[in-house]
JSON list of C-alpha atoms in Angstrom, two decimals:
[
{"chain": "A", "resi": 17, "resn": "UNK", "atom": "CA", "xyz": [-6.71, -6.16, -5.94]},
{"chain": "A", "resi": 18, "resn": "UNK", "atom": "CA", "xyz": [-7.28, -4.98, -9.37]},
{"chain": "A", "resi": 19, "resn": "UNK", "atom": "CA", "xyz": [-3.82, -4.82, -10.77]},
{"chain": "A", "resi": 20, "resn": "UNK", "atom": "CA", "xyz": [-2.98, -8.20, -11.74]},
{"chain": "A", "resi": 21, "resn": "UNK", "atom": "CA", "xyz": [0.77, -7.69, -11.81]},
{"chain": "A", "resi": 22, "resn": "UNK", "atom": "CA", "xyz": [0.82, -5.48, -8.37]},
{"chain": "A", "resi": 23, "resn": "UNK", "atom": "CA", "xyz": [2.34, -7.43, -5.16]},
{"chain": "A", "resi": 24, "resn": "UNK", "atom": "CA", "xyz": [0.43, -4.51, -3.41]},
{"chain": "A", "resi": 25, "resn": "UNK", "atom": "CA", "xyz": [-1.29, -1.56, -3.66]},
{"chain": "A", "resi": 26, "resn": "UNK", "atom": "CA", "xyz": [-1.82, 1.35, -1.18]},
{"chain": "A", "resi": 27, "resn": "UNK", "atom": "CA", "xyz": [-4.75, 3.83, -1.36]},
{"chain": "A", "resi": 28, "resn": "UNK", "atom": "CA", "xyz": [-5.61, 6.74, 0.76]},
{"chain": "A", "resi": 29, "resn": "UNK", "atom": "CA", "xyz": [-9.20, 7.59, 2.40]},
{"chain": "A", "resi": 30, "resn": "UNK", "atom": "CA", "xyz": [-10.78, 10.13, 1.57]},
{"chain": "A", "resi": 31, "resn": "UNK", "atom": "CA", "xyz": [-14.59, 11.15, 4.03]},
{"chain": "A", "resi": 32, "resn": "UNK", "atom": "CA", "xyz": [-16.61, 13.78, 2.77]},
{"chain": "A", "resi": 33, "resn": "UNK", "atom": "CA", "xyz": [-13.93, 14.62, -0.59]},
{"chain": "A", "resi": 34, "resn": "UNK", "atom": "CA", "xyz": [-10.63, 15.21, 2.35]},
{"chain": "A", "resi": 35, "resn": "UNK", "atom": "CA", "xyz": [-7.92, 12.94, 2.73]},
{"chain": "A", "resi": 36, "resn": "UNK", "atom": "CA", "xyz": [-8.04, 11.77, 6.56]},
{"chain": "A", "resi": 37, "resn": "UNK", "atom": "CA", "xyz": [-4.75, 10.81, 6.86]},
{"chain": "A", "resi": 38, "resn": "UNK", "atom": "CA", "xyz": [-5.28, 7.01, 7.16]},
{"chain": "A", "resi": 39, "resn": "UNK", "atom": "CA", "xyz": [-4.63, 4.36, 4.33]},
{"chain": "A", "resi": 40, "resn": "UNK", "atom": "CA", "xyz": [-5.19, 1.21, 3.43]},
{"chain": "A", "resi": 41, "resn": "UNK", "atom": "CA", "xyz": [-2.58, -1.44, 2.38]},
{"chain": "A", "resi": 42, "resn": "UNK", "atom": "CA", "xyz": [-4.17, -4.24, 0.01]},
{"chain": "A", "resi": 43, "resn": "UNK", "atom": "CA", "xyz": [-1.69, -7.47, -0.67]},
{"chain": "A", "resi": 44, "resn": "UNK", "atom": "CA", "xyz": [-2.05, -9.78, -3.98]},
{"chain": "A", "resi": 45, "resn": "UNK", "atom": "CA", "xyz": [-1.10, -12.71, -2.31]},
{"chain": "A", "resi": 46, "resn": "UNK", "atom": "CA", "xyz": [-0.05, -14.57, -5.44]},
{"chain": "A", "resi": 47, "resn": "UNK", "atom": "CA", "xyz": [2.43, -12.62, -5.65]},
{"chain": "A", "resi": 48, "resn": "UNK", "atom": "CA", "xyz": [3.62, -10.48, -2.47]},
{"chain": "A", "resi": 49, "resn": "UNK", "atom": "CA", "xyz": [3.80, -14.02, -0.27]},
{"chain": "A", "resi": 50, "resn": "UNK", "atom": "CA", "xyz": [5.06, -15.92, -3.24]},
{"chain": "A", "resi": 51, "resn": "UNK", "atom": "CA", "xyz": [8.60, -15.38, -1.09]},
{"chain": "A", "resi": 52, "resn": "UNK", "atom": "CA", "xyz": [9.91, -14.04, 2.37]},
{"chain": "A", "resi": 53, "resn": "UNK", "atom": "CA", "xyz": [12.18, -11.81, 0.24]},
{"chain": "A", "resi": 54, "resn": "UNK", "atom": "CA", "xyz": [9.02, -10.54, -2.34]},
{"chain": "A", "resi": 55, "resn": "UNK", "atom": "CA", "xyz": [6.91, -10.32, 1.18]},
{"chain": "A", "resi": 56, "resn": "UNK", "atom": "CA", "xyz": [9.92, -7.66, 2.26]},
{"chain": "A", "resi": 57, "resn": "UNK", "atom": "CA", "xyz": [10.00, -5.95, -0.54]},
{"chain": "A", "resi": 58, "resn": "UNK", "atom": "CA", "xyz": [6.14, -5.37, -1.34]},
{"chain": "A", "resi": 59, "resn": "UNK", "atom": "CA", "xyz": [5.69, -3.73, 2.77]},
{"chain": "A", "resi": 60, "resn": "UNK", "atom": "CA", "xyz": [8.68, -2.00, 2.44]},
{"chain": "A", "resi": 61, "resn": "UNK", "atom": "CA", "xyz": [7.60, -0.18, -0.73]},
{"chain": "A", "resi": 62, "resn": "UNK", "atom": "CA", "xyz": [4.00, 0.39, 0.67]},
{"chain": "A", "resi": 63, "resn": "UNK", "atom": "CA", "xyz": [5.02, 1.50, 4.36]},
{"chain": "A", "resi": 64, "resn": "UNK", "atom": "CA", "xyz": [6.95, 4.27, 1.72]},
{"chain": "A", "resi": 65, "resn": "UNK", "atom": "CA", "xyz": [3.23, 5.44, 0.37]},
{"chain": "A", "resi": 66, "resn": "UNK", "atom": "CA", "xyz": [2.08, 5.12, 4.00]},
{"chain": "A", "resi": 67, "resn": "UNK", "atom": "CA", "xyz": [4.51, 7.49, 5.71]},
{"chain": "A", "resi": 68, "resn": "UNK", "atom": "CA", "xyz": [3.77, 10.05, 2.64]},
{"chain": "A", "resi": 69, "resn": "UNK", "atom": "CA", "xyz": [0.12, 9.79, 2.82]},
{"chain": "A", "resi": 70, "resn": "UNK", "atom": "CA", "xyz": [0.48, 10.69, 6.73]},
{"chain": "A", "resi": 71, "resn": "UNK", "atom": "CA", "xyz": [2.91, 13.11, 6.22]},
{"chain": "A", "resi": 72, "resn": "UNK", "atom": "CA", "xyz": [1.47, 14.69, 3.32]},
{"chain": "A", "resi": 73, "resn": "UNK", "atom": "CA", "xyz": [-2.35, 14.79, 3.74]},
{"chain": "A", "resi": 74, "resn": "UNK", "atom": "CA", "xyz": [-2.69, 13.54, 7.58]}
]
């Protein structure tokens, strides 16, 4: 992951310039397994950008 400060970071795909509907979830693992609790947290927020992705460009 590029963003140092980030627990996690999720990022659509895109084929041929179109969003496909899929994403990816990427986890700094400093800091998003630094803790159960952070761990919680850092999926919850990022199953959030999931379920828009899907809803929004799937």
């Amino acid at each position: 992951m590029q963003a140092a400060n980030a627990p996690a970071a999720t990022r659509a795909r895109i084929l041929s310039g179109k969003f496909t509907g899929n994403s990816e979830v990427h986890f700094n693992g400093n800091i998003a397994f630094s803790s159960a609790k952070q761990l919680f947290y850092s999926m919850g927020h990022e199953f959030i950008h999931v379920s828009q992705y899907a809803a929004l460009m799937g």
